[in-house]
Amino acid sequence: MKKFLEIENVPYLGKNSKEMFSFRYYNKDEILLGKKMKDHLRFAMSYWHTINASGTDMFGGDTMNKNFEKEGMEKYKAKADFAFELMQKLGIEYYCFHDVDIAPEGKDLEESTRYLEEMVAYLKSKQEQTGIKLLWATANNFGDKKFMSGAATSPNADVFAIAIGKVKAVIDATIALGGSGIVFWGGREGYDTLLNTNMGLELDHLAYFLTLARDYARKKGFQGDFYIEPKPKEPTKHQYDFDVSTCIGFLRKYKLDKDFKMNIEANHATLAGHTFQHELRVARTEGFFGSIDANQGDLLLGWDTDQFPTNVYDTTLCMYEVLKAGGFTNGGLNFDAKARRASNTFEDILLSYIAGMDAFALGLRKAQKIIEDGRIDAFIEQRYASYKKGIGAQIQKKTVTMESLYAYAKNLSVVAVESGRQEYLESILNNILFGE
Ligand code: XUL
Ligand code: CO
């Protein structure tokens, strides 16, 4: 088979390595906290950015050609060959795709499904040859013109039907490929103006859409996770899957909370005005932690730039949350990220994955240090010590009444709340990150 990249497998050479194509922190079989690094991190390649996106933005066209001098189905097979070669060379064991990433679209749903099935068979043989697995798949129900006013929330019932038909094909593909997740990102499930929108009806339709998908997949034997991927805006002004809290409220209302978890994307968190860690913490606290779309935005640009994650503060605090959540089960770290438009060579694809994987590997190492160091966890524990004894313990056990608390509080005079020590804790984090 033709090879697309001159570089061979990317080795781990340790933190002092000056070799361009090497990992400095990602040593996949090294054991940390009782588990191999690769099993903590469960890296996945995103098909859409890596195999298809070619640099087009609002102001200019492609800066790269990823067609491999082929047309039609042959082009998609060449893309798959490239995808698996890249993953093998990087040591990535999972991948994620939208239906339209892996196969061309036909004139109608039936023809598109046929193309999809042909490519699923091709990908299946590649999986068998390499041991690489599908992490999750999703339907692109936002790109085509018919989805301009939404898919599940479209005012047009035919669009709802076509969109759920595409999800059926994706579920069948996921099962055929042994994938462990199905993602729903509501690309245009929201509104641009309330002047034309029946919000209550749209939310009901969205919930029914997800219910149909869940029931079909479970009927077909799918045992993996369903994920909602929160994003507050872009392309619509307001998306119904705004952030993790909003999604959890929605899932609980429509009794979907037993099957759906969150796929949390860093750049979506910051678009919602949250930190990445905040979204992870909400999901962990509420029992909805599932999977991660690993990337980062540029706060000065302000839109969803989907850059490769290199900010070690963020990757560290992310991996701290992942460890505290007990690690991934069916989920993983999918690089929903693309090399910048001006990083336009095939080597840049490799280099950007190396940068992202190393940033998360370093983040994992530092998160382990935070936990082993124990000062931050101990501080939090101590901060709530008043709930361990006396009246606090009774509140904690929920054995008080309004009257008993009033009687307790009525003569309290000076209450000394202890310092929150934010700056001290930030300096501990710096000490752990840079102290050696
Ligand atoms: C869009 C985005 C999507 C989802 C899958 O912002 O993140 O690529 O991850 O549809
Ligand atoms: Co994403």
Tab-separated table of C-alpha atoms and ligand atoms in Angstrom:
chain	number	residue	atom	x	y	z
A	1	MET	CA	0.000	0.000	0.000
A	2	LYS	CA	1.119	3.543	-0.829
A	3	LYS	CA	2.486	5.468	2.140
A	4	PHE	CA	1.511	9.103	2.488
A	5	LEU	CA	3.976	10.204	5.146
A	6	GLU	CA	7.741	9.880	4.932
A	7	ILE	CA	8.111	9.789	8.691
A	8	GLU	CA	7.925	6.400	10.393
A	9	ASN	CA	6.377	5.748	13.810
A	10	VAL	CA	6.740	8.701	16.170
A	11	PRO	CA	8.872	7.539	19.129
A	12	TYR	CA	8.832	8.656	22.764
A	13	LEU	CA	12.293	10.128	23.401
A	14	GLY	CA	11.728	11.895	26.697
A	15	LYS	CA	11.527	15.526	27.738
A	16	ASN	CA	14.998	16.545	26.564
A	17	SER	CA	14.439	15.325	23.017
A	18	LYS	CA	15.232	17.847	20.273
A	19	GLU	CA	13.965	15.472	17.611
A	20	MET	CA	11.090	17.233	15.830
A	21	PHE	CA	8.971	14.126	15.300
A	22	SER	CA	9.106	12.667	18.796
A	23	PHE	CA	7.005	12.605	21.926
A	24	ARG	CA	8.561	14.296	24.937
A	25	TYR	CA	5.864	13.350	27.462
A	26	TYR	CA	3.598	10.728	25.868
A	27	ASN	CA	5.034	7.316	26.645
A	28	LYS	CA	2.031	5.199	25.829
A	29	ASP	CA	2.796	2.062	27.837
A	30	GLU	CA	4.202	3.821	30.913
A	31	ILE	CA	2.113	3.094	34.000
A	32	LEU	CA	0.770	6.050	35.955
A	33	LEU	CA	-1.630	5.539	38.852
A	34	GLY	CA	-1.940	1.869	37.989
A	35	LYS	CA	-2.873	2.333	34.328
A	36	LYS	CA	-1.045	2.760	31.020
A	37	MET	CA	-0.870	6.355	29.790
A	38	LYS	CA	-2.688	5.358	26.615
A	39	ASP	CA	-5.583	3.965	28.668
A	40	HIS	CA	-5.841	7.110	30.768
A	41	LEU	CA	-5.861	9.307	27.679
A	42	ARG	CA	-7.662	7.221	25.025
A	43	PHE	CA	-6.643	9.582	22.207
A	44	ALA	CA	-8.841	9.724	19.132
A	45	MET	CA	-8.400	11.274	15.688
A	46	SER	CA	-11.185	13.488	14.336
A	47	TYR	CA	-11.873	12.564	10.731
A	48	TRP	CA	-13.433	15.886	9.719
A	49	HIS	CA	-10.546	18.166	10.653
A	50	THR	CA	-7.706	15.773	9.993
A	51	ILE	CA	-8.771	14.007	6.846
A	52	ASN	CA	-11.099	16.539	5.215
A	53	ALA	CA	-10.625	20.172	6.354
A	54	SER	CA	-8.273	21.887	3.939
A	55	GLY	CA	-7.831	25.387	5.292
A	56	THR	CA	-10.878	27.175	3.901
A	57	ASP	CA	-12.114	30.058	6.054
A	58	MET	CA	-14.513	32.994	5.606
A	59	PHE	CA	-11.835	34.951	3.766
A	60	GLY	CA	-10.119	32.426	1.563
A	61	GLY	CA	-10.063	28.966	0.055
A	62	ASP	CA	-8.046	25.829	0.597
A	63	THR	CA	-4.401	25.975	1.593
A	64	MET	CA	-4.011	22.177	1.432
A	65	ASN	CA	-5.175	19.446	-0.873
A	66	LYS	CA	-6.402	16.260	0.786
A	67	ASN	CA	-7.912	14.593	-2.273
A	68	PHE	CA	-4.941	12.296	-2.937
A	69	GLU	CA	-5.479	12.759	-6.706
A	70	LYS	CA	-8.595	10.580	-6.581
A	71	GLU	CA	-12.311	11.075	-7.231
A	72	GLY	CA	-15.535	9.605	-5.874
A	73	MET	CA	-15.360	6.474	-3.755
A	74	GLU	CA	-11.652	6.016	-4.538
A	75	LYS	CA	-10.980	9.385	-2.937
A	76	TYR	CA	-12.728	8.311	0.273
A	77	LYS	CA	-10.783	5.054	0.338
A	78	ALA	CA	-7.498	6.955	-0.105
A	79	LYS	CA	-8.530	9.247	2.742
A	80	ALA	CA	-9.183	6.196	4.929
A	81	ASP	CA	-5.772	4.765	4.001
A	82	PHE	CA	-4.170	8.056	5.007
A	83	ALA	CA	-6.191	8.195	8.251
A	84	PHE	CA	-5.060	4.750	9.369
A	85	GLU	CA	-1.447	5.354	8.384
A	86	LEU	CA	-1.454	8.584	10.390
A	87	MET	CA	-3.057	6.949	13.442
A	88	GLN	CA	-0.637	4.053	13.337
A	89	LYS	CA	2.376	6.340	13.100
A	90	LEU	CA	1.138	8.398	16.026
A	91	GLY	CA	0.022	5.398	18.067
A	92	ILE	CA	-3.591	6.657	18.179
A	93	GLU	CA	-6.016	3.799	18.850
A	94	TYR	CA	-9.412	5.477	18.257
A	95	TYR	CA	-11.134	7.681	15.718
A	96	CYS	CA	-14.392	9.616	15.357
A	97	PHE	CA	-16.397	10.648	12.308
A	98	HIS	CA	-19.556	12.225	10.894
A	99	ASP	CA	-21.382	10.231	8.220
A	100	VAL	CA	-20.387	12.733	5.521
A	101	ASP	CA	-16.706	12.616	6.531
A	102	ILE	CA	-16.185	9.012	5.500
A	103	ALA	CA	-18.407	8.684	2.419
A	104	PRO	CA	-19.818	10.883	-0.349
A	105	GLU	CA	-23.429	12.044	-0.219
A	106	GLY	CA	-25.851	10.568	-2.738
A	107	LYS	CA	-28.916	12.109	-4.351
A	108	ASP	CA	-31.113	10.938	-1.471
A	109	LEU	CA	-30.927	9.198	1.901
A	110	GLU	CA	-31.005	5.744	0.341
A	111	GLU	CA	-28.048	6.395	-1.958
A	112	SER	CA	-26.069	8.123	0.820
A	113	THR	CA	-26.678	5.137	3.109
A	114	ARG	CA	-25.396	2.772	0.411
A	115	TYR	CA	-22.154	4.769	0.078
A	116	LEU	CA	-21.843	4.887	3.853
A	117	GLU	CA	-22.240	1.120	4.127
A	118	GLU	CA	-19.582	0.554	1.480
A	119	MET	CA	-17.141	2.727	3.402
A	120	VAL	CA	-18.074	1.128	6.723
A	121	ALA	CA	-17.056	-2.236	5.248
A	122	TYR	CA	-13.779	-0.675	4.107
A	123	LEU	CA	-13.110	0.895	7.519
A	124	LYS	CA	-13.965	-2.369	9.211
A	125	SER	CA	-11.242	-4.159	7.283
A	126	LYS	CA	-8.787	-1.376	8.185
A	127	GLN	CA	-9.771	-1.724	11.854
A	128	GLU	CA	-9.158	-5.467	11.691
A	129	GLN	CA	-5.733	-4.981	10.082
A	130	THR	CA	-4.572	-2.395	12.622
A	131	GLY	CA	-6.514	-2.926	15.879
A	132	ILE	CA	-7.658	0.719	15.722
A	133	LYS	CA	-11.215	1.216	17.011
A	134	LEU	CA	-14.123	3.587	16.531
A	135	LEU	CA	-14.650	5.823	19.575
A	136	TRP	CA	-17.850	7.491	18.366
A	137	ALA	CA	-19.742	8.487	15.272
A	138	THR	CA	-22.314	11.201	14.573
A	139	ALA	CA	-24.604	12.443	11.820
A	140	ASN	CA	-23.803	15.731	10.147
A	141	ASN	CA	-27.271	17.259	10.368
A	142	PHE	CA	-26.135	20.849	9.945
A	143	GLY	CA	-24.085	21.242	6.751
A	144	ASP	CA	-26.603	20.723	3.959
A	145	LYS	CA	-28.970	23.509	2.876
A	146	LYS	CA	-32.043	21.581	4.082
A	147	PHE	CA	-30.747	21.856	7.651
A	148	MET	CA	-30.550	25.657	7.504
A	149	SER	CA	-33.295	26.007	10.134
A	150	GLY	CA	-32.326	22.961	12.176
A	151	ALA	CA	-32.734	19.190	11.894
A	152	ALA	CA	-34.676	17.816	14.883
A	153	THR	CA	-35.879	21.376	15.480
A	154	SER	CA	-36.609	22.227	11.853
A	155	PRO	CA	-40.040	23.751	11.196
A	156	ASN	CA	-40.258	21.276	8.299
A	157	ALA	CA	-41.292	17.714	9.259
A	158	ASP	CA	-39.603	16.176	6.177
A	159	VAL	CA	-36.288	17.539	7.414
A	160	PHE	CA	-36.899	15.918	10.822
A	161	ALA	CA	-37.530	12.593	9.047
A	162	ILE	CA	-34.415	12.787	6.852
A	163	ALA	CA	-32.266	13.778	9.830
A	164	ILE	CA	-33.438	10.845	11.958
A	165	GLY	CA	-32.919	8.594	8.922
A	166	LYS	CA	-29.293	9.743	8.821
A	167	VAL	CA	-28.980	9.003	12.544
A	168	LYS	CA	-30.352	5.487	11.920
A	169	ALA	CA	-27.604	4.909	9.338
A	170	VAL	CA	-24.995	6.232	11.790
A	171	ILE	CA	-26.258	3.926	14.551
A	172	ASP	CA	-26.078	0.950	12.182
A	173	ALA	CA	-22.539	2.000	11.180
A	174	THR	CA	-21.470	2.407	14.812
A	175	ILE	CA	-22.745	-1.051	15.693
A	176	ALA	CA	-21.089	-2.592	12.619
A	177	LEU	CA	-17.762	-0.979	13.553
A	178	GLY	CA	-18.025	-1.803	17.272
A	179	GLY	CA	-18.023	1.890	18.293
A	180	SER	CA	-18.606	2.773	21.927
A	181	GLY	CA	-20.405	6.089	21.517
A	182	ILE	CA	-22.877	8.103	19.468
A	183	VAL	CA	-22.610	11.895	19.605
A	184	PHE	CA	-25.307	14.509	19.149
A	185	TRP	CA	-24.090	18.028	18.600
A	186	GLY	CA	-27.017	20.286	17.761
A	187	GLY	CA	-25.298	22.215	14.996
A	188	ARG	CA	-28.368	24.248	14.072
A	189	GLU	CA	-30.696	23.151	16.868
A	190	GLY	CA	-31.371	26.614	18.208
A	191	TYR	CA	-32.545	29.911	16.818
A	192	ASP	CA	-31.353	33.107	15.207
A	193	THR	CA	-34.441	35.111	16.193
A	194	LEU	CA	-37.335	34.383	18.534
A	195	LEU	CA	-39.576	36.316	16.115
A	196	ASN	CA	-39.892	33.147	14.010
A	197	THR	CA	-39.424	30.448	16.676
A	198	ASN	CA	-41.745	28.180	18.693
A	199	MET	CA	-39.217	27.260	21.362
A	200	GLY	CA	-41.398	24.819	23.340
A	201	LEU	CA	-42.285	22.826	20.232
A	202	GLU	CA	-38.662	22.719	19.062
A	203	LEU	CA	-37.405	21.462	22.426
A	204	ASP	CA	-40.079	18.741	22.478
A	205	HIS	CA	-39.057	17.684	18.967
A	206	LEU	CA	-35.398	17.606	19.923
A	207	ALA	CA	-36.156	15.352	22.904
A	208	TYR	CA	-38.339	13.053	20.783
A	209	PHE	CA	-35.568	12.836	18.177
A	210	LEU	CA	-33.060	11.731	20.823
A	211	THR	CA	-35.568	9.294	22.313
A	212	LEU	CA	-36.179	7.676	18.913
A	213	ALA	CA	-32.424	7.354	18.387
A	214	ARG	CA	-31.818	5.873	21.828
A	215	ASP	CA	-34.669	3.376	21.556
A	216	TYR	CA	-33.595	2.234	18.093
A	217	ALA	CA	-29.942	1.805	19.108
A	218	ARG	CA	-30.816	-0.082	22.295
A	219	LYS	CA	-33.214	-2.308	20.324
A	220	LYS	CA	-30.334	-3.129	17.977
A	221	GLY	CA	-28.123	-4.072	20.929
A	222	PHE	CA	-25.952	-0.946	21.216
A	223	GLN	CA	-24.572	-0.864	24.768
A	224	GLY	CA	-22.299	2.162	24.535
A	225	ASP	CA	-22.986	5.761	25.525
A	226	PHE	CA	-24.967	8.524	23.879
A	227	TYR	CA	-23.390	11.939	24.243
A	228	ILE	CA	-24.755	15.444	23.960
A	229	GLU	CA	-22.035	17.901	22.988
A	230	PRO	CA	-22.861	21.285	24.522
A	231	LYS	CA	-22.139	24.498	22.620
A	232	PRO	CA	-23.778	27.854	23.352
A	233	LYS	CA	-23.774	29.445	19.895
A	234	GLU	CA	-22.257	29.280	16.420
A	235	PRO	CA	-23.634	28.701	13.910
A	236	THR	CA	-26.950	29.739	15.538
A	237	LYS	CA	-27.200	32.734	17.842
A	238	HIS	CA	-28.476	30.468	20.600
A	239	GLN	CA	-28.084	26.701	20.710
A	240	TYR	CA	-30.396	24.663	22.899
A	241	ASP	CA	-27.431	22.534	24.062
A	242	PHE	CA	-25.920	25.732	25.531
A	243	ASP	CA	-23.712	24.238	28.258
A	244	VAL	CA	-23.466	21.179	30.490
A	245	SER	CA	-25.947	22.487	33.079
A	246	THR	CA	-28.535	23.330	30.446
A	247	CYS	CA	-28.165	19.910	28.815
A	248	ILE	CA	-28.504	18.070	32.118
A	249	GLY	CA	-31.735	19.944	32.895
A	250	PHE	CA	-33.059	19.057	29.438
A	251	LEU	CA	-32.085	15.374	29.713
A	252	ARG	CA	-33.663	15.048	33.151
A	253	LYS	CA	-36.887	16.717	32.039
A	254	TYR	CA	-37.267	14.311	29.113
A	255	LYS	CA	-36.059	11.225	31.059
A	256	LEU	CA	-33.017	10.721	28.868
A	257	ASP	CA	-30.541	11.048	31.732
A	258	LYS	CA	-29.889	7.316	32.130
A	259	ASP	CA	-28.497	6.891	28.614
A	260	PHE	CA	-26.959	10.250	27.717
A	261	LYS	CA	-23.723	11.724	29.028
A	262	MET	CA	-21.670	14.732	27.965
A	263	ASN	CA	-19.050	15.111	25.292
A	264	ILE	CA	-17.318	18.245	26.540
A	265	GLU	CA	-15.342	20.433	24.162
A	266	ALA	CA	-12.855	22.969	25.510
A	267	ASN	CA	-13.537	25.635	22.880
A	268	HIS	CA	-17.299	25.296	23.410
A	269	ALA	CA	-16.818	25.825	27.158
A	270	THR	CA	-15.019	29.120	26.636
A	271	LEU	CA	-17.638	30.242	24.086
A	272	ALA	CA	-20.211	29.704	26.864
A	273	GLY	CA	-18.188	31.949	29.174
A	274	HIS	CA	-16.954	29.001	31.240
A	275	THR	CA	-13.582	27.443	31.756
A	276	PHE	CA	-13.010	23.970	30.337
A	277	GLN	CA	-12.537	22.740	33.901
A	278	HIS	CA	-15.897	24.215	34.936
A	279	GLU	CA	-17.786	22.193	32.337
A	280	LEU	CA	-15.914	19.033	33.340
A	281	ARG	CA	-16.590	19.707	37.020
A	282	VAL	CA	-20.327	20.169	36.446
A	283	ALA	CA	-20.503	16.914	34.476
A	284	ARG	CA	-18.479	15.011	37.079
A	285	THR	CA	-20.462	16.377	40.006
A	286	GLU	CA	-23.767	15.496	38.363
A	287	GLY	CA	-22.661	12.078	37.083
A	288	PHE	CA	-22.685	12.990	33.378
A	289	PHE	CA	-18.970	12.823	32.575
A	290	GLY	CA	-18.516	10.913	29.325
A	291	SER	CA	-16.078	12.000	26.646
A	292	ILE	CA	-13.989	15.007	25.622
A	293	ASP	CA	-13.390	16.961	22.431
A	294	ALA	CA	-9.835	18.104	23.063
A	295	ASN	CA	-8.957	21.474	21.565
A	296	GLN	CA	-8.574	25.093	22.547
A	297	GLY	CA	-9.885	28.425	21.338
A	298	ASP	CA	-8.176	31.774	21.012
A	299	LEU	CA	-9.903	34.159	23.413
A	300	LEU	CA	-8.825	37.143	21.312
A	301	LEU	CA	-10.404	35.727	18.167
A	302	GLY	CA	-13.517	34.687	20.053
A	303	TRP	CA	-14.979	32.059	17.755
A	304	ASP	CA	-14.656	28.280	17.590
A	305	THR	CA	-11.122	28.125	16.196
A	306	ASP	CA	-10.682	24.438	17.172
A	307	GLN	CA	-6.940	24.747	17.695
A	308	PHE	CA	-4.763	21.932	18.900
A	309	PRO	CA	-4.539	22.090	22.699
A	310	THR	CA	-1.136	23.232	23.961
A	311	ASN	CA	-2.070	25.114	27.136
A	312	VAL	CA	-0.742	22.925	29.936
A	313	TYR	CA	-2.735	24.674	32.688
A	314	ASP	CA	-5.908	23.600	30.878
A	315	THR	CA	-4.775	20.067	30.072
A	316	THR	CA	-3.611	19.589	33.673
A	317	LEU	CA	-6.876	20.764	35.197
A	318	CYS	CA	-8.771	18.717	32.625
A	319	MET	CA	-6.884	15.537	33.501
A	320	TYR	CA	-7.332	16.309	37.211
A	321	GLU	CA	-11.107	16.274	36.611
A	322	VAL	CA	-10.866	13.110	34.503
A	323	LEU	CA	-8.909	11.309	37.238
A	324	LYS	CA	-11.354	12.502	39.891
A	325	ALA	CA	-14.231	11.249	37.737
A	326	GLY	CA	-12.634	7.796	37.799
A	327	GLY	CA	-11.267	8.020	34.253
A	328	PHE	CA	-12.884	7.286	30.916
A	329	THR	CA	-15.128	4.279	30.391
A	330	ASN	CA	-16.513	4.446	26.853
A	331	GLY	CA	-15.202	7.932	26.130
A	332	GLY	CA	-11.811	9.357	25.273
A	333	LEU	CA	-9.896	12.454	24.186
A	334	ASN	CA	-10.927	13.196	20.631
A	335	PHE	CA	-8.834	15.903	18.992
A	336	ASP	CA	-11.637	18.014	17.546
A	337	ALA	CA	-8.834	20.250	16.372
A	338	LYS	CA	-7.187	21.345	13.160
A	339	ALA	CA	-3.790	22.678	12.329
A	340	ARG	CA	-3.992	26.413	11.608
A	341	ARG	CA	-4.633	27.455	8.032
A	342	ALA	CA	-1.022	28.487	7.536
A	343	SER	CA	0.287	25.186	8.929
A	344	ASN	CA	-0.511	23.574	5.644
A	345	THR	CA	1.703	20.546	5.123
A	346	PHE	CA	1.174	16.881	5.976
A	347	GLU	CA	4.053	17.192	8.438
A	348	ASP	CA	2.048	19.884	10.238
A	349	ILE	CA	-0.750	17.369	10.809
A	350	LEU	CA	1.722	15.073	12.537
A	351	LEU	CA	3.352	17.909	14.454
A	352	SER	CA	0.028	19.293	15.657
A	353	TYR	CA	-1.078	15.866	16.926
A	354	ILE	CA	2.289	15.429	18.645
A	355	ALA	CA	1.816	18.861	20.284
A	356	GLY	CA	-1.719	18.013	21.445
A	357	MET	CA	-0.906	14.507	22.654
A	358	ASP	CA	2.175	15.719	24.509
A	359	ALA	CA	0.202	18.582	26.104
A	360	PHE	CA	-2.314	16.066	27.467
A	361	ALA	CA	0.380	13.579	28.479
A	362	LEU	CA	2.127	16.350	30.393
A	363	GLY	CA	-1.233	17.401	31.828
A	364	LEU	CA	-1.815	13.828	33.021
A	365	ARG	CA	1.624	13.704	34.663
A	366	LYS	CA	0.960	17.033	36.393
A	367	ALA	CA	-2.561	16.029	37.460
A	368	GLN	CA	-1.088	12.934	39.066
A	369	LYS	CA	1.354	15.240	40.905
A	370	ILE	CA	-1.488	17.463	42.146
A	371	ILE	CA	-3.210	14.410	43.587
A	372	GLU	CA	-0.028	12.934	45.091
A	373	ASP	CA	1.068	16.328	46.439
A	374	GLY	CA	-2.294	16.532	48.194
A	375	ARG	CA	-2.104	20.179	49.293
A	376	ILE	CA	-4.972	21.356	47.078
A	377	ASP	CA	-7.282	18.453	47.949
A	378	ALA	CA	-6.415	18.796	51.639
A	379	PHE	CA	-7.174	22.512	51.526
A	380	ILE	CA	-10.612	21.886	50.036
A	381	GLU	CA	-11.307	19.171	52.604
A	382	GLN	CA	-10.298	21.468	55.463
A	383	ARG	CA	-12.295	24.411	54.060
A	384	TYR	CA	-15.554	22.570	54.787
A	385	ALA	CA	-14.449	21.171	58.163
A	386	SER	CA	-17.258	22.996	59.977
A	387	TYR	CA	-19.667	20.440	58.473
A	388	LYS	CA	-17.844	17.596	60.212
A	389	LYS	CA	-18.866	18.450	63.765
A	390	GLY	CA	-21.579	20.070	65.835
A	391	ILE	CA	-24.332	21.889	63.981
A	392	GLY	CA	-22.493	21.437	60.663
A	393	ALA	CA	-22.606	17.671	60.997
A	394	GLN	CA	-26.348	17.879	61.657
A	395	ILE	CA	-26.839	20.032	58.538
A	396	GLN	CA	-24.775	17.568	56.582
A	397	LYS	CA	-26.978	14.718	57.835
A	398	LYS	CA	-30.072	16.837	57.070
A	399	THR	CA	-31.431	16.321	60.578
A	400	VAL	CA	-32.076	20.003	61.382
A	401	THR	CA	-35.244	22.063	61.059
A	402	MET	CA	-35.789	25.742	60.327
A	403	GLU	CA	-36.694	26.208	63.983
A	404	SER	CA	-33.636	24.367	65.336
A	405	LEU	CA	-31.325	26.373	63.068
A	406	TYR	CA	-32.971	29.624	64.104
A	407	ALA	CA	-32.499	28.717	67.753
A	408	TYR	CA	-28.847	27.859	67.093
A	409	ALA	CA	-28.115	31.014	65.065
A	410	LYS	CA	-30.031	33.672	66.985
A	411	ASN	CA	-27.208	34.650	69.335
A	412	LEU	CA	-24.200	34.040	67.078
A	413	SER	CA	-22.276	37.280	66.946
A	414	VAL	CA	-18.879	37.347	65.234
A	415	VAL	CA	-18.569	34.596	62.648
A	416	ALA	CA	-15.025	34.063	61.408
A	417	VAL	CA	-14.984	32.714	57.848
A	418	GLU	CA	-11.510	31.543	56.983
A	419	SER	CA	-9.487	32.846	54.030
A	420	GLY	CA	-10.075	31.205	50.651
A	421	ARG	CA	-6.304	31.451	49.925
A	422	GLN	CA	-6.763	31.667	46.144
A	423	GLU	CA	-3.329	33.125	45.422
A	424	TYR	CA	-1.601	30.569	47.638
A	425	LEU	CA	-3.358	27.728	45.816
A	426	GLU	CA	-2.472	29.230	42.418
A	427	SER	CA	1.157	29.344	43.501
A	428	ILE	CA	0.996	25.670	44.529
A	429	LEU	CA	-0.272	24.874	41.060
A	430	ASN	CA	2.651	26.820	39.543
A	431	ASN	CA	5.020	24.999	41.869
A	432	ILE	CA	3.684	21.640	40.678
A	433	LEU	CA	3.738	22.694	37.012
A	434	PHE	CA	7.146	24.360	36.915
A	435	GLY	CA	8.904	23.372	40.120
A	436	GLU	CA	11.375	20.938	38.642
B	1	XUL	C1	-18.661	21.710	16.167
B	1	XUL	C2	-18.193	20.443	16.733
B	1	XUL	C3	-18.553	19.203	15.992
B	1	XUL	C4	-18.934	18.072	16.870
B	1	XUL	C5	-19.484	16.874	16.147
B	1	XUL	O1	-18.332	22.832	16.893
B	1	XUL	O2	-17.524	20.424	17.741
B	1	XUL	O3	-17.506	18.856	15.158
B	1	XUL	O4	-17.855	17.651	17.635
B	1	XUL	O5	-20.520	17.182	15.296
B	2	CO	CO	-16.701	18.872	18.885
